[in-house]
């Protein structure tokens, strides 16, 4: 029984260390992502607005209510986010083909171009850092991240599936 308790404590400690390392990497990626976003456009979008672009990329032609649900925000808040994105020319609102009272939201070619540029800058920054790793460490990183993605999908299937759908598109 003492061995079981010791093994459980050790696993718990290792999980805590892995969570701390993941948090630190996420914080570094957030800073890297911000730099990439600032470099893509003289009028960078906020994190919330970027989420709108990602949702519209996956759900072309959705309405404000559906966008609000995807963001976990009220339609009025989603509408304000869309106002600025529309002013930047990143999204457009068009009459719904199904319900004349609704407006459909679509990513414009400028919005799609922004996302492409952003992903390209971010990928370049990641590749530059990853290229400095020894091959065995790169392989371990790939295996670890693949395993982590599977774990996220196991505890939150809808999130993992949505992210796979988004990242399955060409960068």
PDB file of N, CA and C in Angstrom, residues 104-156:
ATOM      1  N   UNK A 104     -26.074  37.364 -42.292  1.00  0.00           N
ATOM      2  CA  UNK A 104     -25.035  36.343 -42.259  1.00  0.00           C
ATOM      3  C   UNK A 104     -23.679  37.035 -42.191  1.00  0.00           C
ATOM      4  N   UNK A 105     -22.778  36.421 -41.456  1.00  0.00           N
ATOM      5  CA  UNK A 105     -21.431  36.962 -41.300  1.00  0.00           C
ATOM      6  C   UNK A 105     -20.464  36.131 -42.135  1.00  0.00           C
ATOM      7  N   UNK A 106     -19.626  36.830 -42.866  1.00  0.00           N
ATOM      8  CA  UNK A 106     -18.657  36.142 -43.712  1.00  0.00           C
ATOM      9  C   UNK A 106     -17.296  36.821 -43.601  1.00  0.00           C
ATOM     10  N   UNK A 107     -16.280  35.993 -43.679  1.00  0.00           N
ATOM     11  CA  UNK A 107     -14.908  36.478 -43.746  1.00  0.00           C
ATOM     12  C   UNK A 107     -14.681  37.013 -45.167  1.00  0.00           C
ATOM     13  N   UNK A 108     -14.108  38.187 -45.291  1.00  0.00           N
ATOM     14  CA  UNK A 108     -13.786  38.727 -46.615  1.00  0.00           C
ATOM     15  C   UNK A 108     -12.436  38.180 -47.063  1.00  0.00           C
ATOM     16  N   UNK A 109     -12.081  38.444 -48.300  1.00  0.00           N
ATOM     17  CA  UNK A 109     -10.758  38.010 -48.776  1.00  0.00           C
ATOM     18  C   UNK A 109      -9.660  38.717 -47.977  1.00  0.00           C
ATOM     19  N   UNK A 110      -9.928  39.967 -47.565  1.00  0.00           N
ATOM     20  CA  UNK A 110      -8.946  40.686 -46.739  1.00  0.00           C
ATOM     21  C   UNK A 110      -8.802  40.008 -45.370  1.00  0.00           C
ATOM     22  N   UNK A 111      -9.908  39.569 -44.789  1.00  0.00           N
ATOM     23  CA  UNK A 111      -9.861  38.862 -43.509  1.00  0.00           C
ATOM     24  C   UNK A 111      -9.129  37.533 -43.635  1.00  0.00           C
ATOM     25  N   UNK A 112      -9.416  36.797 -44.707  1.00  0.00           N
ATOM     26  CA  UNK A 112      -8.737  35.519 -44.944  1.00  0.00           C
ATOM     27  C   UNK A 112      -7.251  35.741 -45.162  1.00  0.00           C
ATOM     28  N   UNK A 113      -6.912  36.810 -45.877  1.00  0.00           N
ATOM     29  CA  UNK A 113      -5.506  37.145 -46.117  1.00  0.00           C
ATOM     30  C   UNK A 113      -4.802  37.487 -44.804  1.00  0.00           C
ATOM     31  N   UNK A 114      -5.508  38.215 -43.933  1.00  0.00           N
ATOM     32  CA  UNK A 114      -4.946  38.546 -42.626  1.00  0.00           C
ATOM     33  C   UNK A 114      -4.619  37.269 -41.848  1.00  0.00           C
ATOM     34  N   UNK A 115      -5.576  36.324 -41.808  1.00  0.00           N
ATOM     35  CA  UNK A 115      -5.339  35.075 -41.082  1.00  0.00           C
ATOM     36  C   UNK A 115      -4.187  34.289 -41.691  1.00  0.00           C
ATOM     37  N   UNK A 116      -4.113  34.256 -43.007  1.00  0.00           N
ATOM     38  CA  UNK A 116      -3.015  33.558 -43.672  1.00  0.00           C
ATOM     39  C   UNK A 116      -1.673  34.185 -43.297  1.00  0.00           C
ATOM     40  N   UNK A 117      -1.597  35.516 -43.360  1.00  0.00           N
ATOM     41  CA  UNK A 117      -0.359  36.202 -42.991  1.00  0.00           C
ATOM     42  C   UNK A 117       0.016  35.968 -41.538  1.00  0.00           C
ATOM     43  N   UNK A 118      -0.986  36.002 -40.681  1.00  0.00           N
ATOM     44  CA  UNK A 118      -0.750  35.768 -39.257  1.00  0.00           C
ATOM     45  C   UNK A 118      -0.211  34.367 -39.017  1.00  0.00           C
ATOM     46  N   UNK A 119      -0.855  33.392 -39.614  1.00  0.00           N
ATOM     47  CA  UNK A 119      -0.396  32.007 -39.438  1.00  0.00           C
ATOM     48  C   UNK A 119       1.005  31.814 -40.016  1.00  0.00           C
ATOM     49  N   UNK A 120       1.272  32.442 -41.134  1.00  0.00           N
ATOM     50  CA  UNK A 120       2.603  32.328 -41.739  1.00  0.00           C
ATOM     51  C   UNK A 120       3.667  32.904 -40.817  1.00  0.00           C
ATOM     52  N   UNK A 121       3.423  34.106 -40.270  1.00  0.00           N
ATOM     53  CA  UNK A 121       4.394  34.734 -39.348  1.00  0.00           C
ATOM     54  C   UNK A 121       4.598  33.871 -38.108  1.00  0.00           C
ATOM     55  N   UNK A 122       3.499  33.368 -37.565  1.00  0.00           N
ATOM     56  CA  UNK A 122       3.596  32.541 -36.361  1.00  0.00           C
ATOM     57  C   UNK A 122       4.342  31.245 -36.646  1.00  0.00           C
ATOM     58  N   UNK A 123       4.047  30.635 -37.782  1.00  0.00           N
ATOM     59  CA  UNK A 123       4.729  29.390 -38.125  1.00  0.00           C
ATOM     60  C   UNK A 123       6.218  29.629 -38.355  1.00  0.00           C
ATOM     61  N   UNK A 124       6.567  30.740 -38.989  1.00  0.00           N
ATOM     62  CA  UNK A 124       7.976  31.073 -39.188  1.00  0.00           C
ATOM     63  C   UNK A 124       8.700  31.209 -37.853  1.00  0.00           C
ATOM     64  N   UNK A 125       8.046  31.871 -36.893  1.00  0.00           N
ATOM     65  CA  UNK A 125       8.667  32.042 -35.576  1.00  0.00           C
ATOM     66  C   UNK A 125       8.814  30.694 -34.867  1.00  0.00           C
ATOM     67  N   UNK A 126       7.799  29.851 -34.980  1.00  0.00           N
ATOM     68  CA  UNK A 126       7.889  28.525 -34.367  1.00  0.00           C
ATOM     69  C   UNK A 126       8.980  27.689 -35.028  1.00  0.00           C
ATOM     70  N   UNK A 127       9.025  27.711 -36.355  1.00  0.00           N
ATOM     71  CA  UNK A 127      10.038  26.935 -37.072  1.00  0.00           C
ATOM     72  C   UNK A 127      11.444  27.383 -36.712  1.00  0.00           C
ATOM     73  N   UNK A 128      11.639  28.681 -36.563  1.00  0.00           N
ATOM     74  CA  UNK A 128      12.964  29.192 -36.193  1.00  0.00           C
ATOM     75  C   UNK A 128      13.393  28.651 -34.834  1.00  0.00           C
ATOM     76  N   UNK A 129      12.463  28.627 -33.892  1.00  0.00           N
ATOM     77  CA  UNK A 129      12.804  28.116 -32.557  1.00  0.00           C
ATOM     78  C   UNK A 129      12.988  26.602 -32.576  1.00  0.00           C
ATOM     79  N   UNK A 130      12.083  25.898 -33.233  1.00  0.00           N
ATOM     80  CA  UNK A 130      12.133  24.430 -33.254  1.00  0.00           C
ATOM     81  C   UNK A 130      13.350  23.934 -34.018  1.00  0.00           C
ATOM     82  N   UNK A 131      13.783  24.669 -35.033  1.00  0.00           N
ATOM     83  CA  UNK A 131      14.951  24.262 -35.818  1.00  0.00           C
ATOM     84  C   UNK A 131      16.219  24.215 -34.975  1.00  0.00           C
ATOM     85  N   UNK A 132      16.239  24.939 -33.868  1.00  0.00           N
ATOM     86  CA  UNK A 132      17.432  24.935 -33.012  1.00  0.00           C
ATOM     87  C   UNK A 132      17.492  23.704 -32.106  1.00  0.00           C
ATOM     88  N   UNK A 133      16.395  22.941 -32.043  1.00  0.00           N
ATOM     89  CA  UNK A 133      16.365  21.758 -31.182  1.00  0.00           C
ATOM     90  C   UNK A 133      17.073  20.583 -31.844  1.00  0.00           C
ATOM     91  N   UNK A 134      17.722  19.749 -31.058  1.00  0.00           N
ATOM     92  CA  UNK A 134      18.300  18.514 -31.616  1.00  0.00           C
ATOM     93  C   UNK A 134      17.167  17.619 -32.140  1.00  0.00           C
ATOM     94  N   UNK A 135      17.427  16.801 -33.155  1.00  0.00           N
ATOM     95  CA  UNK A 135      16.388  15.962 -33.744  1.00  0.00           C
ATOM     96  C   UNK A 135      15.616  15.109 -32.719  1.00  0.00           C
ATOM     97  N   UNK A 136      16.285  14.539 -31.766  1.00  0.00           N
ATOM     98  CA  UNK A 136      15.595  13.696 -30.772  1.00  0.00           C
ATOM     99  C   UNK A 136      14.624  14.536 -29.932  1.00  0.00           C
ATOM    100  N   UNK A 137      15.003  15.767 -29.631  1.00  0.00           N
ATOM    101  CA  UNK A 137      14.130  16.653 -28.856  1.00  0.00           C
ATOM    102  C   UNK A 137      12.930  17.076 -29.698  1.00  0.00           C
ATOM    103  N   UNK A 138      13.149  17.344 -30.992  1.00  0.00           N
ATOM    104  CA  UNK A 138      12.032  17.684 -31.891  1.00  0.00           C
ATOM    105  C   UNK A 138      11.038  16.528 -31.962  1.00  0.00           C
ATOM    106  N   UNK A 139      11.573  15.311 -32.065  1.00  0.00           N
ATOM    107  CA  UNK A 139      10.701  14.132 -32.131  1.00  0.00           C
ATOM    108  C   UNK A 139       9.915  13.991 -30.830  1.00  0.00           C
ATOM    109  N   UNK A 140      10.584  14.170 -29.711  1.00  0.00           N
ATOM    110  CA  UNK A 140       9.905  14.082 -28.415  1.00  0.00           C
ATOM    111  C   UNK A 140       8.843  15.176 -28.287  1.00  0.00           C
ATOM    112  N   UNK A 141       9.140  16.368 -28.775  1.00  0.00           N
ATOM    113  CA  UNK A 141       8.179  17.459 -28.744  1.00  0.00           C
ATOM    114  C   UNK A 141       6.939  17.102 -29.560  1.00  0.00           C
ATOM    115  N   UNK A 142       7.146  16.580 -30.751  1.00  0.00           N
ATOM    116  CA  UNK A 142       6.025  16.179 -31.606  1.00  0.00           C
ATOM    117  C   UNK A 142       5.176  15.113 -30.925  1.00  0.00           C
ATOM    118  N   UNK A 143       5.828  14.111 -30.365  1.00  0.00           N
ATOM    119  CA  UNK A 143       5.090  13.047 -29.677  1.00  0.00           C
ATOM    120  C   UNK A 143       4.344  13.587 -28.459  1.00  0.00           C
ATOM    121  N   UNK A 144       4.992  14.456 -27.700  1.00  0.00           N
ATOM    122  CA  UNK A 144       4.353  15.026 -26.514  1.00  0.00           C
ATOM    123  C   UNK A 144       3.163  15.896 -26.873  1.00  0.00           C
ATOM    124  N   UNK A 145       3.304  16.734 -27.894  1.00  0.00           N
ATOM    125  CA  UNK A 145       2.197  17.603 -28.295  1.00  0.00           C
ATOM    126  C   UNK A 145       1.048  16.798 -28.894  1.00  0.00           C
ATOM    127  N   UNK A 146       1.375  15.744 -29.647  1.00  0.00           N
ATOM    128  CA  UNK A 146       0.331  14.882 -30.193  1.00  0.00           C
ATOM    129  C   UNK A 146      -0.427  14.191 -29.061  1.00  0.00           C
ATOM    130  N   UNK A 147       0.301  13.720 -28.069  1.00  0.00           N
ATOM    131  CA  UNK A 147      -0.337  13.101 -26.907  1.00  0.00           C
ATOM    132  C   UNK A 147      -1.188  14.092 -26.139  1.00  0.00           C
ATOM    133  N   UNK A 148      -0.688  15.309 -25.986  1.00  0.00           N
ATOM    134  CA  UNK A 148      -1.439  16.344 -25.272  1.00  0.00           C
ATOM    135  C   UNK A 148      -2.731  16.674 -26.014  1.00  0.00           C
ATOM    136  N   UNK A 149      -2.634  16.784 -27.329  1.00  0.00           N
ATOM    137  CA  UNK A 149      -3.837  17.056 -28.128  1.00  0.00           C
ATOM    138  C   UNK A 149      -4.873  15.950 -27.940  1.00  0.00           C
ATOM    139  N   UNK A 150      -4.432  14.708 -27.899  1.00  0.00           N
ATOM    140  CA  UNK A 150      -5.344  13.586 -27.652  1.00  0.00           C
ATOM    141  C   UNK A 150      -5.973  13.667 -26.266  1.00  0.00           C
ATOM    142  N   UNK A 151      -5.187  14.102 -25.277  1.00  0.00           N
ATOM    143  CA  UNK A 151      -5.710  14.234 -23.911  1.00  0.00           C
ATOM    144  C   UNK A 151      -6.756  15.342 -23.840  1.00  0.00           C
ATOM    145  N   UNK A 152      -6.508  16.451 -24.518  1.00  0.00           N
ATOM    146  CA  UNK A 152      -7.495  17.541 -24.542  1.00  0.00           C
ATOM    147  C   UNK A 152      -8.771  17.056 -25.205  1.00  0.00           C
ATOM    148  N   UNK A 153      -8.637  16.327 -26.298  1.00  0.00           N
ATOM    149  CA  UNK A 153      -9.812  15.806 -26.989  1.00  0.00           C
ATOM    150  C   UNK A 153     -10.586  14.833 -26.101  1.00  0.00           C
ATOM    151  N   UNK A 154      -9.876  14.084 -25.281  1.00  0.00           N
ATOM    152  CA  UNK A 154     -10.538  13.124 -24.397  1.00  0.00           C
ATOM    153  C   UNK A 154     -11.353  13.809 -23.305  1.00  0.00           C
ATOM    154  N   UNK A 155     -10.847  14.931 -22.781  1.00  0.00           N
ATOM    155  CA  UNK A 155     -11.575  15.620 -21.705  1.00  0.00           C
ATOM    156  C   UNK A 155     -12.537  16.668 -22.231  1.00  0.00           C
ATOM    157  N   UNK A 156     -12.334  17.103 -23.472  1.00  0.00           N
ATOM    158  CA  UNK A 156     -13.209  18.115 -24.065  1.00  0.00           C
ATOM    159  C   UNK A 156     -13.307  17.852 -25.566  1.00  0.00           C
TER     160      UNK A 156
END
